């Protein structure tokens, strides 16, 4: 479940400056499609249209054939999980941060998610970095550790659709590789839309879409795109 289709999608925040000028692609259920392109190309806008932060002005976005405009906000939110570029944590334990939005989750479920994301050693700690939290349980998490919290949250939520919005772009190369391995694990068997700024980070995607000037400039597997350039 969770097949996504963008069909002839047009969108502008400002009518005088179109951002998407007729973009069509599909993410088959369980597959991974990466969107790459220069900053400002409209990559994050695509994810906002899927999540219905904004509505398309022409064309359609569908999930399993149903227009997202006909899906309730509640079911959209439960169907889609998101790992952003920078995870902002609440000033409470890592366990609380993982559980956030899922009050019914048991301790065991939170711990299991933390284990898979390899952050379980921190579960009772406070994220630190907050003035009031210089106590003994407070610690300052690295960027990679914060992404592990976001990944644990997504594992707990277990949505059929996943958006990874430059989820490793704020990390150094070695941490990026570790987090990429964790992300590959969560995106397995989920319909995944990856937003990336470099081709080299999306080698494993089933399809890569290169967005330029509001249109798809190139598309194919990583091998296809490497052959062309
Ligand atoms: P990308 O993710 O490819 O960097 P975005 O989708 O974030 O690009 O943004 C595409 C363009 O739309 C950019 O020029 C950006 O400045 C503009 N933009 C993004 N969000 C808004 C907004 N809320 N209001 C007006 N313009 C926006
Ligand atoms: P929850 O189920 O707890 O709402 P989500 O994974 O749906 O968790 O979203 C986490 C946060 O990321 C929310 O605050 C949501 O508004 C934001 N978010 C989710 N999807 C997108 C998206 N496509 N673009 C921008 N922000 C998003």
Coordinates of N, CA and C and ligand atoms in Angstrom, one line a residue:
X1 N 0.8 -1.2 0.0 CA 0.0 0.0 0.0 C 0.9 1.3 0.0
X2 N 0.3 2.4 -0.4 CA 1.0 3.6 -0.3 C 1.6 4.1 -1.6
X3 N 1.1 3.6 -2.7 CA 1.6 4.0 -4.0 C 1.3 5.5 -4.2
X4 N 2.3 6.3 -4.6 CA 2.1 7.7 -4.8 C 2.2 8.1 -6.3
X5 N 1.3 9.0 -6.7 CA 1.4 9.5 -8.1 C 1.3 11.0 -8.1
X6 N 2.2 11.7 -8.7 CA 2.1 13.1 -9.1 C 1.8 13.2 -10.5
X7 N 0.7 13.8 -10.9 CA 0.3 13.9 -12.3 C 0.2 15.3 -12.8
X8 N 1.0 15.7 -13.7 CA 1.0 17.1 -14.3 C 0.8 18.1 -13.2
X9 N 1.7 18.0 -12.2 CA 1.5 18.9 -11.0 C 2.1 20.3 -11.3
X10 N 1.2 21.3 -11.1 CA 1.6 22.7 -11.2 C 1.4 23.4 -9.9
X11 N 2.4 24.2 -9.5 CA 2.3 24.9 -8.2 C 3.1 26.1 -8.2
X12 N 2.6 27.2 -7.6 CA 3.3 28.4 -7.4 C 2.9 29.0 -6.0
X13 N 3.9 29.5 -5.2 CA 3.5 30.2 -4.0 C 3.0 31.6 -4.4
X14 N 3.7 32.1 -5.4 CA 3.4 33.4 -5.9 C 3.0 33.2 -7.4
X15 N 1.8 33.6 -7.8 CA 1.4 33.3 -9.1 C 2.3 33.8 -10.2
X16 N 3.1 34.9 -9.9 CA 4.0 35.4 -10.9 C 5.3 34.5 -11.0
X17 N 5.5 33.6 -10.1 CA 6.7 32.8 -10.1 C 6.4 31.3 -9.9
X18 N 6.0 30.6 -11.0 CA 5.7 29.1 -10.9 C 6.9 28.3 -10.4
X19 N 6.7 27.4 -9.5 CA 7.7 26.6 -8.9 C 7.7 25.2 -9.6
X20 N 6.5 24.6 -9.8 CA 6.4 23.3 -10.5 C 5.5 23.6 -11.7
X21 N 6.0 23.2 -12.9 CA 5.3 23.5 -14.2 C 4.8 22.3 -14.9
X22 N 4.3 21.3 -14.2 CA 3.9 20.1 -14.9 C 4.8 18.9 -14.6
X23 N 4.8 18.4 -13.4 CA 5.7 17.4 -12.9 C 4.9 16.1 -12.7
X24 N 5.3 15.0 -13.4 CA 4.6 13.7 -13.3 C 5.6 12.6 -13.0
X25 N 5.3 11.9 -11.9 CA 6.1 10.7 -11.6 C 5.3 9.9 -10.6
X26 N 5.8 8.6 -10.5 CA 5.1 7.7 -9.5 C 6.1 7.1 -8.6
X27 N 5.7 6.8 -7.4 CA 6.5 6.0 -6.5 C 5.6 4.7 -6.3
X28 N 6.0 3.6 -6.9 CA 5.2 2.4 -6.7 C 5.3 2.0 -5.2
X29 N 4.3 1.3 -4.8 CA 4.2 0.9 -3.3 C 5.5 0.1 -3.0
X30 N 6.1 0.5 -1.9 CA 7.3 -0.2 -1.4 C 8.6 0.3 -2.0
X31 N 8.5 1.1 -3.1 CA 9.7 1.5 -3.8 C 10.3 2.8 -3.3
X32 N 11.5 3.2 -3.7 CA 12.1 4.4 -3.3 C 12.4 5.3 -4.5
X33 N 11.9 6.5 -4.5 CA 12.2 7.4 -5.6 C 12.9 8.6 -5.0
X34 N 14.0 9.1 -5.6 CA 14.7 10.2 -5.1 C 14.5 11.4 -6.0
X35 N 14.3 12.6 -5.4 CA 14.2 13.8 -6.1 C 15.5 14.6 -5.8
X36 N 16.2 14.9 -6.9 CA 17.4 15.7 -6.7 C 17.3 17.0 -7.6
X37 N 18.1 17.9 -7.3 CA 18.1 19.2 -8.1 C 18.7 20.3 -7.2
X38 N 19.0 21.4 -7.9 CA 19.6 22.5 -7.2 C 18.6 23.1 -6.1
X39 N 19.2 23.8 -5.1 CA 18.4 24.4 -4.1 C 17.4 25.4 -4.7
X40 N 16.2 25.3 -4.2 CA 15.1 26.2 -4.8 C 14.4 25.5 -5.9
X41 N 14.7 24.3 -6.3 CA 14.1 23.7 -7.5 C 12.7 23.2 -7.2
X42 N 12.3 23.2 -6.0 CA 10.9 22.8 -5.6 C 10.8 21.4 -5.1
X43 N 11.9 20.8 -4.6 CA 12.0 19.5 -4.1 C 11.1 19.3 -2.8
X44 N 11.3 20.2 -1.8 CA 10.6 20.1 -0.6 C 9.1 20.5 -0.9
X45 N 8.9 21.3 -1.9 CA 7.5 21.7 -2.2 C 6.7 20.4 -2.6
X46 N 7.3 19.5 -3.3 CA 6.7 18.2 -3.7 C 6.2 17.5 -2.4
X47 N 7.0 17.4 -1.4 CA 6.6 16.7 -0.2 C 5.5 17.5 0.6
X48 N 5.5 18.8 0.5 CA 4.5 19.6 1.1 C 3.1 19.4 0.4
X49 N 3.2 19.1 -0.9 CA 1.9 18.9 -1.6 C 1.4 17.5 -1.3
X50 N 2.3 16.5 -1.1 CA 1.9 15.2 -0.7 C 1.2 15.2 0.7
X51 N 1.8 16.0 1.6 CA 1.3 16.1 3.0 C 0.2 17.1 3.1
X52 N -0.1 17.8 2.0 CA -1.2 18.8 1.9 C -1.0 20.0 2.8
X53 N 0.3 20.4 3.0 CA 0.5 21.7 3.6 C 0.0 22.8 2.6
X54 N 0.1 22.4 1.3 CA -0.4 23.2 0.2 C -1.1 22.3 -0.7
X55 N -2.0 22.9 -1.6 CA -2.7 22.1 -2.6 C -2.2 22.5 -4.0
X56 N -2.2 21.5 -4.8 CA -1.8 21.7 -6.2 C -2.7 22.7 -6.9
X57 N -2.2 23.5 -7.8 CA -3.1 24.4 -8.5 C -3.6 23.8 -9.8
X58 N -2.9 22.8 -10.3 CA -3.4 22.0 -11.5 C -2.7 20.7 -11.4
X59 N -3.4 19.7 -11.9 CA -2.9 18.3 -11.8 C -3.4 17.7 -10.5
X60 N -2.7 16.6 -10.1 CA -3.2 15.9 -8.9 C -2.0 15.1 -8.2
X61 N -2.3 14.9 -7.0 CA -1.4 14.0 -6.2 C -2.3 12.9 -5.6
X62 N -1.9 11.7 -5.9 CA -2.8 10.6 -5.3 C -2.0 9.6 -4.5
X63 N -2.6 9.0 -3.6 CA -2.1 7.9 -2.8 C -3.0 6.7 -3.0
X64 N -2.5 5.6 -3.5 CA -3.3 4.4 -3.9 C -4.5 4.8 -4.7
X65 N -4.2 5.8 -5.7 CA -5.3 6.2 -6.6 C -6.3 7.2 -6.0
X66 N -6.2 7.5 -4.8 CA -7.1 8.5 -4.2 C -6.4 9.9 -4.1
X67 N -7.1 10.9 -4.6 CA -6.6 12.3 -4.5 C -6.4 12.7 -3.1
X68 N -5.2 13.2 -2.8 CA -5.0 13.6 -1.4 C -6.0 14.6 -0.8
X69 N -6.6 15.4 -1.8 CA -7.6 16.3 -1.3 C -8.9 15.7 -0.8
X70 N -9.0 14.3 -1.1 CA -10.2 13.6 -0.6 C -9.8 12.8 0.7
X71 N -8.6 12.9 1.1 CA -8.2 12.1 2.3 C -8.2 13.0 3.5
X72 N -8.7 12.5 4.6 CA -8.7 13.4 5.8 C -7.2 13.7 6.3
X73 N -7.1 14.8 6.9 CA -5.8 15.3 7.4 C -5.2 14.2 8.4
X74 N -6.1 13.7 9.1 CA -5.7 12.7 10.1 C -5.2 11.4 9.5
X75 N -5.8 10.9 8.4 CA -5.3 9.7 7.9 C -4.0 10.0 7.0
X76 N -3.9 11.2 6.4 CA -2.7 11.6 5.7 C -1.5 11.6 6.7
X77 N -1.8 12.2 7.9 CA -0.7 12.3 8.9 C -0.3 10.9 9.4
X78 N -1.3 10.0 9.5 CA -0.8 8.7 10.0 C -0.2 7.8 8.9
X79 N -0.5 8.2 7.6 CA 0.1 7.4 6.5 C 1.5 7.8 6.2
X80 N 1.9 9.0 6.6 CA 3.2 9.6 6.1 C 4.1 9.9 7.3
X81 N 5.3 9.3 7.3 CA 6.3 9.7 8.3 C 7.4 10.5 7.6
X82 N 8.0 11.3 8.4 CA 9.0 12.2 7.8 C 10.2 12.3 8.7
X83 N 11.4 12.1 8.0 CA 12.7 12.4 8.7 C 13.2 13.7 8.1
X84 N 13.2 14.8 8.8 CA 13.7 16.1 8.3 C 15.2 16.2 8.3
X85 N 15.7 17.3 7.8 CA 17.1 17.6 7.7 C 17.7 17.7 9.1
X86 N 17.0 18.5 9.9 CA 17.4 18.7 11.3 C 16.2 18.4 12.2
X87 N 16.4 17.5 13.1 CA 15.4 17.1 14.1 C 15.4 18.0 15.3
X88 N 14.3 18.6 15.6 CA 14.2 19.5 16.7 C 13.6 18.6 17.8
X89 N 14.3 18.5 19.0 CA 13.8 17.7 20.1 C 13.1 18.5 21.1
X90 N 12.1 17.9 21.8 CA 11.5 18.5 23.0 C 12.4 18.4 24.2
X91 N 12.3 19.3 25.1 CA 13.1 19.4 26.3 C 12.5 18.3 27.3
X92 N 12.6 17.1 26.9 CA 12.2 16.0 27.7 C 13.0 14.7 27.3
X93 N 12.8 13.6 28.0 CA 13.7 12.5 27.7 C 13.7 12.0 26.3
X94 N 14.7 11.3 25.9 CA 14.8 10.8 24.5 C 13.6 9.8 24.3
X95 N 13.2 9.0 25.3 CA 12.1 8.1 25.2 C 10.8 8.9 24.9
X96 N 10.6 10.0 25.6 CA 9.4 10.9 25.4 C 9.4 11.4 23.9
X97 N 10.6 11.8 23.5 CA 10.7 12.3 22.1 C 10.4 11.2 21.1
X98 N 10.8 10.0 21.4 CA 10.5 8.9 20.4 C 9.0 8.6 20.4
X99 N 8.4 8.7 21.6 CA 7.0 8.3 21.8 C 6.1 9.4 21.3
X100 N 6.6 10.6 21.2 CA 5.7 11.8 20.9 C 4.8 11.5 19.7
X101 N 3.5 11.8 20.0 CA 2.5 11.6 18.9 C 1.9 10.2 19.0
X102 N 2.5 9.3 19.8 CA 2.0 8.0 19.9 C 1.8 7.6 21.3
X103 N 0.8 8.2 22.0 CA 0.7 8.0 23.5 C 0.3 6.6 23.8
X104 N -0.2 5.8 22.9 CA -0.6 4.4 23.2 C 0.5 3.4 23.2
X105 N 1.7 3.9 22.6 CA 2.8 3.0 22.5 C 3.3 2.5 23.9
X106 N 3.6 1.2 24.0 CA 4.1 0.7 25.3 C 5.6 1.0 25.5
X107 N 6.1 0.9 26.7 CA 7.5 1.0 27.0 C 8.3 0.1 26.1
X108 N 7.8 -1.2 26.0 CA 8.5 -2.2 25.2 C 8.7 -1.7 23.7
X109 N 7.6 -1.2 23.2 CA 7.6 -0.7 21.8 C 8.6 0.4 21.6
X110 N 8.6 1.3 22.6 CA 9.5 2.5 22.5 C 10.9 2.0 22.5
X111 N 11.2 1.0 23.4 CA 12.5 0.5 23.6 C 13.0 -0.3 22.3
X112 N 12.0 -1.0 21.8 CA 12.4 -1.8 20.6 C 12.7 -0.9 19.4
X113 N 12.0 0.2 19.3 CA 12.2 1.2 18.2 C 13.6 1.8 18.4
X114 N 13.9 2.2 19.7 CA 15.2 2.8 20.0 C 16.3 1.8 19.8
X115 N 16.1 0.5 20.0 CA 17.1 -0.5 19.8 C 17.5 -0.5 18.3
X116 N 16.5 -0.6 17.4 CA 16.7 -0.7 16.0 C 17.5 0.6 15.5
X117 N 17.1 1.7 16.0 CA 17.7 3.0 15.6 C 19.1 3.2 16.4
X118 N 19.4 2.3 17.3 CA 20.7 2.3 18.0 C 20.8 3.6 18.8
X119 N 19.7 3.9 19.6 CA 19.7 5.1 20.4 C 19.2 4.7 21.8
X120 N 19.1 3.3 22.1 CA 18.5 2.9 23.3 C 19.3 3.3 24.6
X121 N 20.6 3.4 24.4 CA 21.4 3.8 25.5 C 21.1 5.2 26.1
X122 N 20.3 6.0 25.3 CA 20.0 7.4 25.7 C 18.6 7.6 26.2
X123 N 17.8 6.5 26.2 CA 16.4 6.6 26.3 C 15.9 7.4 27.5
X124 N 16.6 7.3 28.7 CA 16.2 8.0 29.9 C 16.9 9.4 30.0
X125 N 17.7 9.7 29.0 CA 18.4 11.0 29.1 C 17.7 12.1 28.5
X126 N 18.0 13.3 28.9 CA 17.5 14.5 28.4 C 18.4 14.9 27.2
X127 N 17.8 15.5 26.2 CA 18.6 15.9 25.0 C 19.7 16.9 25.3
X128 N 19.6 17.7 26.3 CA 20.6 18.7 26.6 C 20.6 19.8 25.6
X129 N 21.5 20.7 25.7 CA 21.5 21.9 24.9 C 20.4 22.9 25.3
X130 N 19.7 22.5 26.4 CA 18.7 23.5 27.0 C 19.4 24.0 28.2
X131 N 19.2 25.3 28.5 CA 19.9 25.9 29.7 C 19.4 25.2 31.0
X132 N 18.1 24.9 31.1 CA 17.6 24.3 32.3 C 18.1 22.9 32.6
X133 N 18.7 22.3 31.6 CA 19.0 20.9 31.6 C 20.4 20.5 31.7
X134 N 21.2 21.2 32.6 CA 22.6 20.8 32.7 C 22.7 19.8 33.8
X135 N 21.7 19.1 34.2 CA 21.7 18.0 35.2 C 22.5 16.8 34.8
X136 N 22.6 15.8 35.6 CA 23.5 14.7 35.3 C 22.9 13.9 34.1
X137 N 21.6 13.9 33.9 CA 21.0 13.1 32.8 C 21.0 13.9 31.5
X138 N 21.4 15.2 31.6 CA 21.4 16.0 30.4 C 22.7 15.7 29.5
X139 N 22.5 15.4 28.2 CA 23.7 15.3 27.4 C 23.4 16.0 26.1
X140 N 24.4 16.4 25.4 CA 24.2 17.1 24.2 C 24.3 16.1 23.1
X141 N 23.2 15.9 22.4 CA 23.3 14.9 21.3 C 23.9 15.4 20.1
X142 N 24.6 14.6 19.4 CA 25.2 15.0 18.1 C 24.1 15.0 17.0
X143 N 24.4 15.6 15.9 CA 23.4 15.6 14.8 C 23.0 14.2 14.4
X144 N 23.9 13.3 14.4 CA 23.6 11.9 14.0 C 22.7 11.2 15.0
X145 N 23.0 11.5 16.3 CA 22.1 11.0 17.4 C 20.7 11.5 17.3
X146 N 20.6 12.8 17.0 CA 19.3 13.4 16.8 C 18.5 12.7 15.7
X147 N 19.3 12.4 14.6 CA 18.6 11.7 13.5 C 18.2 10.3 13.9
X148 N 18.9 9.7 14.8 CA 18.5 8.4 15.3 C 17.2 8.5 16.1
X149 N 17.1 9.6 16.8 CA 15.8 9.8 17.5 C 14.6 9.9 16.5
X150 N 14.9 10.7 15.5 CA 13.8 10.8 14.4 C 13.5 9.5 13.8
X151 N 14.6 8.6 13.6 CA 14.4 7.3 12.9 C 13.6 6.4 13.9
X152 N 13.9 6.4 15.2 CA 13.2 5.6 16.2 C 11.7 6.0 16.2
X153 N 11.5 7.3 16.1 CA 10.1 7.8 16.1 C 9.3 7.3 14.9
X154 N 10.0 7.2 13.8 CA 9.4 6.7 12.5 C 9.2 5.2 12.6
X155 N 10.1 4.5 13.2 CA 10.0 3.0 13.4 C 8.7 2.8 14.2
X156 N 8.6 3.5 15.3 CA 7.4 3.4 16.2 C 6.1 3.7 15.5
X157 N 6.1 4.7 14.7 CA 4.9 5.1 13.9 C 4.6 4.1 12.9
X158 N 5.7 3.6 12.2 CA 5.5 2.6 11.2 C 4.6 3.0 10.0
X159 N 4.8 4.1 9.4 CA 3.9 4.5 8.3 C 4.2 3.8 7.0
X160 N 3.2 3.6 6.2 CA 3.5 3.0 4.9 C 4.3 3.9 3.9
X161 N 4.2 5.2 4.2 CA 4.9 6.2 3.3 C 5.9 7.0 4.1
X162 N 7.1 7.1 3.6 CA 8.2 7.8 4.3 C 8.7 8.9 3.4
X163 N 8.9 10.1 4.0 CA 9.6 11.2 3.3 C 10.9 11.4 4.0
X164 N 12.0 11.4 3.3 CA 13.3 11.7 3.9 C 13.8 13.0 3.2
X165 N 13.7 14.1 3.9 CA 14.0 15.4 3.4 C 15.4 15.8 3.7
X166 N 16.4 15.5 2.9 CA 17.8 15.8 3.1 C 18.2 15.3 4.5
X167 N 17.8 14.1 4.9 CA 17.9 13.6 6.3 C 19.3 13.4 6.7
X168 N 20.3 13.4 5.7 CA 21.7 13.2 6.1 C 22.5 14.4 5.7
X169 N 21.9 15.4 5.2 CA 22.7 16.5 4.6 C 23.4 17.4 5.6
X170 N 23.0 17.3 6.9 CA 23.6 18.2 7.9 C 24.7 17.4 8.6
X171 N 25.0 16.2 8.2 CA 26.0 15.3 8.9 C 27.3 15.2 8.2
X172 N 28.4 14.9 9.0 CA 29.7 14.7 8.4 C 29.6 13.3 7.7
X173 N 30.6 13.1 6.8 CA 30.6 11.9 5.9 C 30.4 10.6 6.6
X174 N 31.2 10.4 7.7 CA 31.1 9.1 8.4 C 29.7 8.9 9.0
X175 N 29.3 9.9 9.7 CA 27.9 9.8 10.4 C 26.9 9.7 9.3
X176 N 27.0 10.4 8.2 CA 26.1 10.3 7.1 C 25.9 8.8 6.6
X177 N 27.1 8.1 6.5 CA 27.0 6.7 6.1 C 26.3 5.9 7.1
X178 N 26.5 6.1 8.4 CA 25.9 5.3 9.5 C 24.4 5.6 9.5
X179 N 24.0 6.8 9.4 CA 22.6 7.2 9.4 C 21.9 6.6 8.1
X180 N 22.6 6.7 7.0 CA 22.1 6.2 5.7 C 21.8 4.7 5.9
X181 N 22.6 3.9 6.5 CA 22.4 2.5 6.8 C 21.1 2.3 7.6
X182 N 20.9 3.2 8.6 CA 19.7 3.1 9.4 C 18.4 3.5 8.6
X183 N 18.6 4.5 7.7 CA 17.5 4.9 6.9 C 17.1 3.9 5.9
X184 N 18.1 3.2 5.3 CA 17.8 2.1 4.4 C 17.0 1.0 5.0
X185 N 17.3 0.7 6.3 CA 16.5 -0.2 7.0 C 15.1 0.2 7.2
X186 N 14.8 1.4 7.6 CA 13.4 1.9 7.8 C 12.7 2.0 6.5
X187 N 13.4 2.4 5.4 CA 12.6 2.6 4.2 C 12.4 1.3 3.4
X188 N 13.0 0.2 3.8 CA 12.7 -1.1 3.2 C 11.2 -1.4 3.3
X189 N 10.7 -1.8 2.2 CA 9.2 -2.1 2.1 C 8.3 -1.0 2.4
X190 N 8.8 0.3 2.5 CA 7.9 1.4 2.6 C 8.0 2.2 1.3
X191 N 6.9 2.9 0.9 CA 7.0 3.8 -0.2 C 7.8 5.0 0.2
X192 N 8.9 5.3 -0.4 CA 9.8 6.3 0.1 C 10.1 7.4 -0.9
X193 N 10.0 8.6 -0.5 CA 10.3 9.8 -1.3 C 11.6 10.4 -0.7
X194 N 12.7 10.3 -1.4 CA 13.9 10.9 -0.8 C 14.2 12.2 -1.5
X195 N 14.4 13.2 -0.7 CA 14.8 14.5 -1.2 C 16.3 14.7 -0.9
X196 N 17.1 14.9 -2.0 CA 18.5 15.0 -1.8 C 19.1 16.1 -2.6
X197 N 20.3 16.6 -2.2 CA 20.9 17.6 -3.1 C 22.1 17.0 -3.9
X198 N 22.5 15.8 -3.6 CA 23.5 15.1 -4.4 C 23.1 13.8 -4.9
X199 N 23.5 13.4 -6.1 CA 23.2 12.1 -6.7 C 23.9 11.0 -5.9
X200 N 25.1 11.3 -5.4 CA 25.9 10.3 -4.8 C 25.2 9.7 -3.5
X201 N 24.3 10.4 -2.9 CA 23.6 9.9 -1.7 C 22.4 9.1 -2.0
X202 N 22.0 8.9 -3.3 CA 20.8 8.2 -3.6 C 21.0 7.1 -4.6
X203 N 22.2 6.5 -4.5 CA 22.6 5.4 -5.4 C 21.6 4.3 -5.5
X204 N 21.1 3.9 -4.3 CA 20.2 2.8 -4.3 C 18.7 3.0 -4.6
X205 N 18.4 4.2 -5.0 CA 16.9 4.5 -5.3 C 16.5 3.7 -6.5
X206 N 15.2 3.3 -6.5 CA 14.7 2.6 -7.7 C 14.6 3.6 -8.9
X207 N 14.3 4.9 -8.6 CA 14.4 5.9 -9.7 C 14.8 7.2 -9.1
X208 N 15.6 7.9 -9.9 CA 16.0 9.3 -9.5 C 15.4 10.3 -10.5
X209 N 14.8 11.3 -9.9 CA 14.1 12.4 -10.7 C 15.0 13.6 -10.5
X210 N 15.4 14.2 -11.6 CA 16.2 15.4 -11.5 C 15.3 16.6 -11.9
X211 N 15.1 17.5 -10.9 CA 14.2 18.6 -11.1 C 14.9 19.9 -11.4
X212 N 14.5 20.5 -12.5 CA 15.2 21.8 -12.8 C 14.2 22.7 -13.5
X213 N 14.2 24.0 -13.0 CA 13.3 25.0 -13.6 C 11.9 24.5 -13.6
X214 N 11.4 23.8 -12.6 CA 10.0 23.5 -12.5 C 9.6 22.2 -13.3
X215 N 10.6 21.6 -13.9 CA 10.3 20.4 -14.7 C 11.3 19.3 -14.5
X216 N 10.9 18.1 -14.9 CA 11.8 17.0 -14.7 C 12.8 17.1 -15.9
X217 N 14.1 17.3 -15.5 CA 15.1 17.4 -16.5 C 15.7 16.1 -17.0
X218 N 15.8 15.2 -16.0 CA 16.3 13.8 -16.3 C 15.7 12.9 -15.3
X219 N 15.7 11.6 -15.7 CA 15.2 10.6 -14.8 C 15.8 9.2 -15.2
X220 N 15.9 8.4 -14.2 CA 16.4 7.0 -14.4 C 17.1 6.5 -13.1
X221 N 17.7 5.3 -13.3 CA 18.5 4.8 -12.1 C 19.8 5.6 -12.0
X222 N 20.5 5.4 -10.9 CA 21.8 6.1 -10.8 C 22.7 5.7 -11.9
X223 N 22.7 4.4 -12.3 CA 23.6 4.0 -13.4 C 23.2 4.7 -14.7
X224 N 21.9 4.8 -15.0 CA 21.4 5.5 -16.2 C 21.9 6.9 -16.2
X225 N 21.8 7.6 -15.1 CA 22.1 9.1 -15.1 C 23.7 9.2 -15.2
X226 N 24.4 8.3 -14.6 CA 25.9 8.4 -14.7 C 26.3 8.2 -16.2
X227 N 25.6 7.3 -16.9 CA 25.9 7.1 -18.3 C 25.7 8.3 -19.2
X228 N 24.7 9.1 -18.8 CA 24.4 10.3 -19.6 C 25.4 11.4 -19.5
X229 N 26.0 11.5 -18.3 CA 26.9 12.6 -18.0 C 28.4 12.3 -18.1
Ligands
LIG1 P1 14.1 22.9 -2.7 O1 13.6 22.0 -1.7 O2 14.3 22.3 -4.0 O3 15.4 23.6 -2.2 P2 11.7 24.4 -2.2 O4 10.6 23.5 -2.6 O5 12.0 24.5 -0.7 O6 13.0 24.1 -3.0 O7 11.4 25.9 -2.7 C1 11.2 26.2 -4.1 C2 11.1 27.6 -4.2 O8 9.9 28.1 -3.6 C3 12.2 28.4 -3.7 O9 12.5 29.5 -4.6 C4 11.7 29.0 -2.4 O10 12.3 30.2 -2.0 C5 10.2 29.1 -2.7 N1 9.4 28.9 -1.5 C6 9.5 27.9 -0.7 N2 8.5 27.9 0.3 C7 7.9 29.1 0.1 C8 6.8 29.8 0.8 N3 6.2 29.2 1.9 N4 6.4 31.0 0.3 C9 7.0 31.5 -0.8 N5 8.0 30.9 -1.5 C10 8.4 29.7 -1.0
LIG2 P1 3.3 12.9 13.6 O1 2.6 11.7 13.2 O2 3.8 12.9 15.0 O3 2.6 14.2 13.2 P2 4.9 13.1 11.2 O4 6.0 12.2 10.8 O5 3.7 13.1 10.5 O6 4.7 12.9 12.8 O7 5.5 14.6 11.2 C1 6.5 15.1 12.0 C2 6.6 16.5 11.8 O8 7.1 16.8 10.5 C3 5.2 17.2 12.0 O9 5.4 18.4 12.8 C4 4.8 17.6 10.6 O10 4.1 18.8 10.5 C5 6.2 17.7 9.8 N1 6.1 17.2 8.5 C6 5.6 16.0 8.1 N2 5.6 15.8 6.8 C7 6.1 17.0 6.3 C8 6.4 17.4 5.0 N3 6.1 16.7 3.9 N4 7.0 18.6 4.8 C9 7.2 19.4 5.9 N5 7.0 19.0 7.2 C10 6.4 17.8 7.4

